[in-house]
Structure formats: C-alpha cells, structure tokens
Coordinates of C-alpha atoms and ligand atoms in Angstrom, one line a residue:
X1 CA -12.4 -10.4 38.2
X2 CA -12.1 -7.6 35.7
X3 CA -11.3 -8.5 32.2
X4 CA -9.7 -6.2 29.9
X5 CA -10.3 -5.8 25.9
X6 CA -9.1 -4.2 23.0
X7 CA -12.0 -2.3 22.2
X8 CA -11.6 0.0 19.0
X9 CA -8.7 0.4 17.0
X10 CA -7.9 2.9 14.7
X11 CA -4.8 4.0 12.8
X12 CA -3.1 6.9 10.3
X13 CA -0.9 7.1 7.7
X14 CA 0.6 10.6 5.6
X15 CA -0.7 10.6 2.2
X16 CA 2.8 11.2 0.6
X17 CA 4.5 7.6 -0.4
X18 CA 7.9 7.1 -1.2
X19 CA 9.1 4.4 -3.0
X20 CA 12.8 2.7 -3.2
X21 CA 12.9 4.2 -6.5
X22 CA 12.5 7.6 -5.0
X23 CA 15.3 6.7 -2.7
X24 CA 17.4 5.3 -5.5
X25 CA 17.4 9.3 -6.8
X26 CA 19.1 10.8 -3.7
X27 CA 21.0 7.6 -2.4
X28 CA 23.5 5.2 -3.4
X29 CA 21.2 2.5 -3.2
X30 CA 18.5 0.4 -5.1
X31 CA 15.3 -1.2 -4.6
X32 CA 16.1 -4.9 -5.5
X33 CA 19.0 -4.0 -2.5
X34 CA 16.0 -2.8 -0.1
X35 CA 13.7 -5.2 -1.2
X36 CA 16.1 -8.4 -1.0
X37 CA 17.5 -7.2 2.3
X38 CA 14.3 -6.2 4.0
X39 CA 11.0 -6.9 1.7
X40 CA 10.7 -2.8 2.0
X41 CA 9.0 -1.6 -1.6
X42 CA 7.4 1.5 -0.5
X43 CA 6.9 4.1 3.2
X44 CA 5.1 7.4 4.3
X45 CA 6.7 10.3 5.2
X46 CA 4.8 12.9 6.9
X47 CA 3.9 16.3 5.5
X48 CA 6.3 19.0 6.6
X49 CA 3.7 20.9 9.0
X50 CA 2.5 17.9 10.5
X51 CA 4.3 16.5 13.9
X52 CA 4.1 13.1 15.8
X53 CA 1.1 14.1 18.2
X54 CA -0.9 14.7 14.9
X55 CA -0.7 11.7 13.5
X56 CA -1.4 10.0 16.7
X57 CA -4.8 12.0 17.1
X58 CA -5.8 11.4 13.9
X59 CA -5.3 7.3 15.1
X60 CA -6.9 8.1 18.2
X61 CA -9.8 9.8 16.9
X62 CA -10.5 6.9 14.8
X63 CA -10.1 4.6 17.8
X64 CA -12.6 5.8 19.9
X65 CA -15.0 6.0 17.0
X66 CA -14.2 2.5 16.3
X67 CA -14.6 1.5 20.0
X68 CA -18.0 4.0 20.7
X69 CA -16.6 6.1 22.9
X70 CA -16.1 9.8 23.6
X71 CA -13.6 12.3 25.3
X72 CA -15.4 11.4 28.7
X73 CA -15.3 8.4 28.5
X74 CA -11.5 8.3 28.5
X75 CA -9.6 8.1 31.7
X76 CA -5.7 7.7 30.4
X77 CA -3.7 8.8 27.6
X78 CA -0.1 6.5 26.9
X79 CA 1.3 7.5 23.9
X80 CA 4.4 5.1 22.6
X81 CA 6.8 6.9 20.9
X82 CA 10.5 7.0 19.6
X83 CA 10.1 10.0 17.6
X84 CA 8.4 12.4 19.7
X85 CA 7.4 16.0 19.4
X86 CA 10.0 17.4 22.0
X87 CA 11.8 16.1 24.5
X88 CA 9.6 18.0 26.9
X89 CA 6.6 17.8 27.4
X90 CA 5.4 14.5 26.1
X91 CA 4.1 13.6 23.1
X92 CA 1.3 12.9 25.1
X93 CA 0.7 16.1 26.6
X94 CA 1.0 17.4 22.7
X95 CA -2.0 15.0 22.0
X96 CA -4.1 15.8 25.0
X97 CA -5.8 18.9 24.0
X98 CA -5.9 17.7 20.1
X99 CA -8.1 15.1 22.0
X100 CA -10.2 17.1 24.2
X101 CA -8.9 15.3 27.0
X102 CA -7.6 18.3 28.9
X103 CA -7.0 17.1 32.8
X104 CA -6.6 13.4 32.2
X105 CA -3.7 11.7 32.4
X106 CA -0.8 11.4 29.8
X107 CA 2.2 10.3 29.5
X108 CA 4.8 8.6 27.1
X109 CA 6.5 4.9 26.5
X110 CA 9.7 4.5 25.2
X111 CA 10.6 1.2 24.5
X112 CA 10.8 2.2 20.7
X113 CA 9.3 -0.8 18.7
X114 CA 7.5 -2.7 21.5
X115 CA 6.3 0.8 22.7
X116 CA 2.5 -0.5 21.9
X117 CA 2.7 -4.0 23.6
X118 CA 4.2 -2.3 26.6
X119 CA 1.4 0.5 26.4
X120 CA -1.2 -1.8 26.1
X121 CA 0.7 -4.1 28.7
X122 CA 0.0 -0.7 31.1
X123 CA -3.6 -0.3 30.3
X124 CA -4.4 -4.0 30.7
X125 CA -3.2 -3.9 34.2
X126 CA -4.7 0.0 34.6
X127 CA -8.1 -1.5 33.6
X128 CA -8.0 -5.1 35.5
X129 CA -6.9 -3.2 38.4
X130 CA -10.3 -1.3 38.4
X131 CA -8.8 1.7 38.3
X132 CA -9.7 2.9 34.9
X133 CA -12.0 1.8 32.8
X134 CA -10.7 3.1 29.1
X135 CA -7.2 3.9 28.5
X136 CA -6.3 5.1 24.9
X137 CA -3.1 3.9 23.7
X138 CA -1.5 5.7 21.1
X139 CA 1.8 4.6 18.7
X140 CA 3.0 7.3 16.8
X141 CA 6.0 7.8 14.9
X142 CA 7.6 9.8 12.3
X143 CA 11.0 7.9 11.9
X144 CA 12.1 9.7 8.4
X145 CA 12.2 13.0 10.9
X146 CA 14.9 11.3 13.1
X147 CA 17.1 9.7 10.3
X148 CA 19.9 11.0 8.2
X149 CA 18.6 11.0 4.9
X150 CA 22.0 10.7 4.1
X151 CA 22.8 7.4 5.9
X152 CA 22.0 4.4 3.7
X153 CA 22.1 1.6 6.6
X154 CA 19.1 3.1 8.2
X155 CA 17.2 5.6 6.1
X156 CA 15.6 3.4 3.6
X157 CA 14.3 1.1 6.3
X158 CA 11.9 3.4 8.1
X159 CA 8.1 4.7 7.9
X160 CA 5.6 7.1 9.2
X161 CA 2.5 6.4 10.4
X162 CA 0.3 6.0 14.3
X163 CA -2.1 3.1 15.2
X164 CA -4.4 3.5 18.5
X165 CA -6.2 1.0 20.5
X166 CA -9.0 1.4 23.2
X167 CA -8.3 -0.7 26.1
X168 CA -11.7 -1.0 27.9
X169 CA -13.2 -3.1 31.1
X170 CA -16.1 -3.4 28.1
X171 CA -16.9 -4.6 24.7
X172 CA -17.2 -7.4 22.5
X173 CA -14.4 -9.7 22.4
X174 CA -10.8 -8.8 22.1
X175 CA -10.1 -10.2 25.2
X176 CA -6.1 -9.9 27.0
X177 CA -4.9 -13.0 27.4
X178 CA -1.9 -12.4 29.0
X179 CA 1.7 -10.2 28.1
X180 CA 5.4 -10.9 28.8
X181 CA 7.8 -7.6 29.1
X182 CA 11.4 -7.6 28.2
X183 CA 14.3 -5.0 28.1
X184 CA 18.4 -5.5 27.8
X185 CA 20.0 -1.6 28.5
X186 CA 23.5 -3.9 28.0
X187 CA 22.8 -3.6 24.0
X188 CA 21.4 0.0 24.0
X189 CA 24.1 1.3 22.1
X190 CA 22.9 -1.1 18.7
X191 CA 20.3 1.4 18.6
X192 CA 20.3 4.9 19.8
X193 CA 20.2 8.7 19.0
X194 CA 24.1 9.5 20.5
X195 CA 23.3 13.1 21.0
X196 CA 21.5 15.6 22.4
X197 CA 20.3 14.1 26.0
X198 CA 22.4 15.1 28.9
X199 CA 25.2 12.4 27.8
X200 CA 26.2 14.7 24.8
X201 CA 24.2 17.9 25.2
X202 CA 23.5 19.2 21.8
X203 CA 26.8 21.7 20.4
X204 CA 27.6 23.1 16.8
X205 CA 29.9 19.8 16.6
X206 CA 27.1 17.0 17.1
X207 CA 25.2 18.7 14.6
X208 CA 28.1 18.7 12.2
X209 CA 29.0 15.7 13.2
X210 CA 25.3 14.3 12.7
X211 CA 24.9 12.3 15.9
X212 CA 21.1 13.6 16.6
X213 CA 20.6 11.0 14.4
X214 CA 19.7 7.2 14.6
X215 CA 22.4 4.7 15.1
X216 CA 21.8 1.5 14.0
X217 CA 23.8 -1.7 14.2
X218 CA 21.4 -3.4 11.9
X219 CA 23.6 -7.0 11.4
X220 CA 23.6 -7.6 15.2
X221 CA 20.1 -6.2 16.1
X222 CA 19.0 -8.7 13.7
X223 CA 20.2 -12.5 15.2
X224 CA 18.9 -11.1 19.0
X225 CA 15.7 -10.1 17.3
X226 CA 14.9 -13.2 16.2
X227 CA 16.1 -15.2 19.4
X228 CA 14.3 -12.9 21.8
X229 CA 10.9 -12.1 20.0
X230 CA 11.0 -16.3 19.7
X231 CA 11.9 -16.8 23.1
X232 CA 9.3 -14.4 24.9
X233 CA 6.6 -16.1 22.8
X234 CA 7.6 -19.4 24.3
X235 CA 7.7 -17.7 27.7
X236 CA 4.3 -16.5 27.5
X237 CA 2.7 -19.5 25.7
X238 CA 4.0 -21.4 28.4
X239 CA 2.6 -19.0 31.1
X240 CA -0.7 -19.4 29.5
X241 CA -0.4 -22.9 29.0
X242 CA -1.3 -22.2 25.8
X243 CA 0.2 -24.4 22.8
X244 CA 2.1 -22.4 19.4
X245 CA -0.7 -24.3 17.5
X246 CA -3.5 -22.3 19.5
X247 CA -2.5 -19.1 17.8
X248 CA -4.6 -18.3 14.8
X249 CA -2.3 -15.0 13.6
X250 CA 0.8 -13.4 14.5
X251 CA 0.9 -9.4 14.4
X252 CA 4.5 -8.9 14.5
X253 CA 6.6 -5.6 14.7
X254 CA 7.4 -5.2 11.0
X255 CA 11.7 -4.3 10.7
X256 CA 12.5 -7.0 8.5
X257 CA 11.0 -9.9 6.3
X258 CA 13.4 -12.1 6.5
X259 CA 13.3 -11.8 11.0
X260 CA 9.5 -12.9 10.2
X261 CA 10.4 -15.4 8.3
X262 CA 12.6 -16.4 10.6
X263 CA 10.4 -15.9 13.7
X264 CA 7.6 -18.2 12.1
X265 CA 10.4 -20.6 11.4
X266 CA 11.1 -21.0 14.8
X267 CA 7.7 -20.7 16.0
X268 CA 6.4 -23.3 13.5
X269 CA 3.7 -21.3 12.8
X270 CA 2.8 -21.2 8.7
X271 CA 4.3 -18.1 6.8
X272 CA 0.5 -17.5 5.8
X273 CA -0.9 -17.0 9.4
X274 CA 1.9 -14.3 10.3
X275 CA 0.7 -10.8 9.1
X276 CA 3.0 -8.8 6.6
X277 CA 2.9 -5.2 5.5
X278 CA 6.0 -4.0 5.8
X279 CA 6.5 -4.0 1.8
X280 CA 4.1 -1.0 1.9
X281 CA 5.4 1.2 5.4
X282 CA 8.5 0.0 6.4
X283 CA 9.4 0.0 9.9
X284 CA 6.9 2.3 11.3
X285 CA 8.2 0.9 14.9
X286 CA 5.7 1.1 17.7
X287 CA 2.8 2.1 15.2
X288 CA 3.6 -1.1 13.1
X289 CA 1.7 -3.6 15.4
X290 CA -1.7 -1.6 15.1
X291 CA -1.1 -1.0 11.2
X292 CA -1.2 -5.2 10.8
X293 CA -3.2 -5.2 12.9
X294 CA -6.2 -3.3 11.4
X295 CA -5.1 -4.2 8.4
X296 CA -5.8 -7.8 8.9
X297 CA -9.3 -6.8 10.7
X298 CA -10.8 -5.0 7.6
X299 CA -10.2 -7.5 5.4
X300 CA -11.3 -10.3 7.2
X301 CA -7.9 -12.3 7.8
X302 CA -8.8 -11.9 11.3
X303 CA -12.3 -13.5 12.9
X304 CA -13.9 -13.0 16.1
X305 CA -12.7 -15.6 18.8
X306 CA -9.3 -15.8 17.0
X307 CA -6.0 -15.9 19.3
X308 CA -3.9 -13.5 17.9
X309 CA -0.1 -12.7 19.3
X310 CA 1.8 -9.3 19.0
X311 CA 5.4 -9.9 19.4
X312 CA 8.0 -7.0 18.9
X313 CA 11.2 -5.9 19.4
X314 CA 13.4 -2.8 19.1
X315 CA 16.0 -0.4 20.7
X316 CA 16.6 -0.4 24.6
X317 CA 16.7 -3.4 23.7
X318 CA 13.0 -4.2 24.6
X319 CA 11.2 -7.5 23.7
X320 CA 7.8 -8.2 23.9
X321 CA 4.8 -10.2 23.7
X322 CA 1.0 -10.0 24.0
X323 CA -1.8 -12.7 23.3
X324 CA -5.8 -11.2 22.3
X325 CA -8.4 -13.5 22.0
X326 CA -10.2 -11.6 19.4
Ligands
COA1 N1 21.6 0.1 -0.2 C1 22.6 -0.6 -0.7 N2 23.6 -1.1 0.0 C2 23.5 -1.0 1.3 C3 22.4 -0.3 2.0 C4 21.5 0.3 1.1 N3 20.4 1.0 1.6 N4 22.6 -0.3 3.3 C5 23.8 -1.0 3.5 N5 24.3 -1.5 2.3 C6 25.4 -2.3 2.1 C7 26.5 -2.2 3.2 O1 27.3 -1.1 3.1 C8 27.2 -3.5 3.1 O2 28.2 -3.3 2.0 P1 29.6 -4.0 2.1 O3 29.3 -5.5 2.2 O4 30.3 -3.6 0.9 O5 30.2 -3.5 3.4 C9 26.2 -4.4 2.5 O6 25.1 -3.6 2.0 C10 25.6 -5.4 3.5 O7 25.3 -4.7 4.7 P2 24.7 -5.5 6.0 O8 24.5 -4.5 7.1 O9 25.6 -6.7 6.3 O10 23.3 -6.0 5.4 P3 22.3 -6.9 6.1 O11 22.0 -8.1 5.2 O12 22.6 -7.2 7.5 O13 21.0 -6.0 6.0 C11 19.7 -4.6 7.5 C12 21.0 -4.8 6.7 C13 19.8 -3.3 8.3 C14 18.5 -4.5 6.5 C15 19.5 -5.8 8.4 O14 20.7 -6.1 9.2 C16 18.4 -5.6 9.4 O15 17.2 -5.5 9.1 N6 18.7 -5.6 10.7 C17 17.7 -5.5 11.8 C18 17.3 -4.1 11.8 C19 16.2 -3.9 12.9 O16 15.5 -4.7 13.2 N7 16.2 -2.6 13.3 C20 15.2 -2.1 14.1 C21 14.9 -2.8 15.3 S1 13.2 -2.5 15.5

C-alpha cells in the first residue's frame, strides 16, 4: 500500500503589518475591542501590485525547496482559495506558469477556511491512489482585498498570507493518518460574498450598495464552529481508533482565540499543546493551517514522530479534520 506524506512545506507572508492601532485611525474601533474579542494584535496586507497567485508561488517555491523537489517532479497543482485572482481562470492556472509547471494539472478548492485540509485531503488520496506521486498544495489568501474596510464586524479580523505543502508517495516522516470532510450549504449565507456570481450579477447598485463584499454573521458562525471542528475530531479519532491523548499538537484554523480555547476545552487537550498565532495574522483562512504549522516546525514545538491534528472550519459551511504523524 502506498503511503502518503507531507513532504516540504513552505509559506509567505507581505512585509507590510498592520496593527489594531492602525485600524483604530480609520475605524470606530480599538485594539483592547479586537484583542478581547478575538486575540487579533496585528495582520499583513499585501502590497498593491501583488495578487493571490503571487503569494501562493512564493509559498510554493519554498515548499518544493523544503521537500527537494523540482518543477518535474510535480504532477498536480490544487490551490485553496477564498480570495482568488479572478473568477476565471483559477487561481491555480494564475500560479502554473509562475511555477514552471506549464501542462500539469491545476485547479482550485473552495471550501474557504478548511480549503488546505480539503486540498491535502485530495492529494492524500491522488498519491495513495498511485496516480501521482507529488501534488503541491497551495493556500493562498488575500482577505483585506475582499473586505469592506469600512465594515467593522469583519475587517479587523482578517490577514494575508499563503502556506504550501508537498504531498509526496516519498520522504521522511509526515505520514497521513487519516482525514474526515465536512460541509453544511444550509448555513452558507453566515458567510458569503452576496454579489457578483450569477445570483446577483455585478450592476452600478451592488457596488453602491457594497455587496461584493464579505458577509459575515460572526455570533452564530462562532457556537457551530466550536461544535463541529470538536465533533469531526471525535469522528476521526474514532475512525482511527486513536485516543484525544495520542495527539501531541493541534494546528487549528486560526478565526478566533477564544473558539481555540474553546475547542481544547472540549477536546481536553492542554491550551499549551494547541498552536496559536493568530495575535500576529489574523484569520488568514485556508493559509492559516500551514502558517502554525511551520511556525511550530522551526522552532522546534513540533518533533519528528509527533501526531499532530489540523482541524478547521469556515464558510460553505465546511468542517474538517486531518491527523500527520510527523
Ligand atoms: N470594534 C468595536 N466594536 C465592534 C467591532 C469592532 N471591530 N465589531 C463589532 N463591534 C461591536 C458590535 O457592533 C456590537 O455592538 P452592540 O453590542 O452595541 O451591538 C458588539 O461589538 C458585540 O458584537 P458581537 O458580534 O456580538 O461580538 P462577538 O463577541 O460575537 O465577537 C466576532 C464578534 C466576529 C469576533 C466573533 O463573533 C467571532 O469571531 N465569530 C466567528 C467568526 C469566524 O469564525 N469567522 C470566520 C469563519 S472561518
């Protein structure tokens, strides 16, 4: 039987920070708000020339150097994203030349936040099926593009930033354990862009009336969050036979401190085994998992032979989970 493995990672952020402070200038708002509310101190916000499928090749790049491999050596392209470069092509596509990985294929994920466990979900089975033998998934967002800068519930929450993983049939370690897949379209409308699809083709009055912009119903996204990213743990833990005591870390998608907290609560896993960075991005959505993630690698949190679990959770709704045995 094939095994698949997280081989290299690598990940990207824009060099421009923006702290609540900054926000507090241009908003009513202020940082003990953001910080009580969501642990959020600082994010990055891209440069104005760059796009989504730059930061994502910059990740990429750094993956495959990370992992030892080159352009040939890839066989797939999945890029997650919820803030893509166009709605046509893919972000994907975008990416593939950047790459040098002209004639693969590439396509996009959108399952917003869990858009990284759901593309390495894909490569996993791509790669066990012996079908490919690296697949480089990409999650890449710039969120601050997609937000109204003028809307306080959801503007102060978000991030930039892309994380990239090689999944591989080779390689030291990282091994997939398992994954568990979720989605709910019945709650779509807690968070979603209103216009500008073929529901509400964009007009002069969506603009004015700023619905290409992310919707959020922040209060109840919140309580499912918690329930659903605990519950597909449970689910796969169980599928694994695996005990909540044989996880050594959780990478968690980062929206919220206080859905951590209450995550580890109900997982009974200890605060100091669940990895946090959010104070520093924000909710950088599918790239958050891979900025933990690396994160927690390079400084040495994280040892070989560890069982780590990804667990996220964003608009569709989507929910899901993912156990490496590092
Ligand atoms: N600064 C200051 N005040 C703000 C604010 C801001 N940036 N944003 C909202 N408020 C105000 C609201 O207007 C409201 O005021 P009111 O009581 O006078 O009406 C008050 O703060 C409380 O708002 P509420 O929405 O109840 O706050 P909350 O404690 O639920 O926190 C979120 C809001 C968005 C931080 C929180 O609900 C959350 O994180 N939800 C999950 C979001 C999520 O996971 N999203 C992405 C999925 S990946």
């Amino acid at each position: 039987m094939i095994e698949a493995k997280i081989r290299g990672l690598g990940t990207y952020v824009p060099e421009r920070v923006m702290t609540n402070a900054d926000w507090e200038k241009i908003l009513d708002t202020t940082d003990e708000w953001i910080v009580q509310r969501t642990g959020i101190r600082e994010r990055h916000v891209a440069a104005p020339k760059e796009v989504t499928s730059d930061m994502g090749t910059h990740a990429a790049r750094r993956a495959m150097e990370d992992a030892g491999v080159s352009e040939e050596d890839i066989d797939l392209l999945i890029c997650a994203t919820a803030s893509p470069d166009t709605l046509l092509p893919s972000t994907a596509c975008w990416m593939q030349p950047k790459l040098g990985l002209e004639g693969k294929p590439a396509f996009d994920i959108s399952a917003a936040c869990s858009g990284f466990v759901y593309g390495i979900t894909v490569a996993d089975q791509f790669v066990k099926s012996g079908q490919y033998n690296n697949v480089l998934v990409v999650g890449a967002e710039m969120l601050t593009r997609m937000v109204d800068w003028q809307d306080r519930s959801i503007c102060v929450l978000l991030g930039d930033g892309a994380g990239a993983a090689v999944v591989s049939s080779q390689g030291e370690g990282g091994r997939i354990l398992g994954s568990r897949l979720h989605a709910d379209g019945t709650y779509g409308e807690l968070l979603w862009i209103p216009a500008g699809g073929t529901r509400m083709p964009p007009t002069l009055e969506t603009v004015e009336k700023r619905l290409h912009y992310y919707t959020m119903r922040g209060n109840e996204l919140f309580k499912i969050a918690v329930k659903s990213m605990a519950d597909v743990t449970k689910e796969l833990l169980e599928g694994l036979a695996m005990d909540s005591g044989a996880i050594d870390w959780v990478v968690p998608h980062q929206a919220n401190v206080r859905i951590l907290q209450a995550l580890a609560k109900r997982l009974r896993v200890p605060w100091e085994r669940v990895v946090v960075n959010i104070e520093r991005y924000g909710n950088t959505s599918a790239a958050s998992i891979p900025l933990a993630f690396d994160e927690a690698l390079h400084d040495d949190r994280i040892k070989r032979g560890d069982n780590i679990l990804f667990v996220s959770f964003g608009g569709g709704l989507t929910w899901s989970a993912l156990i490496v045995e590092w």
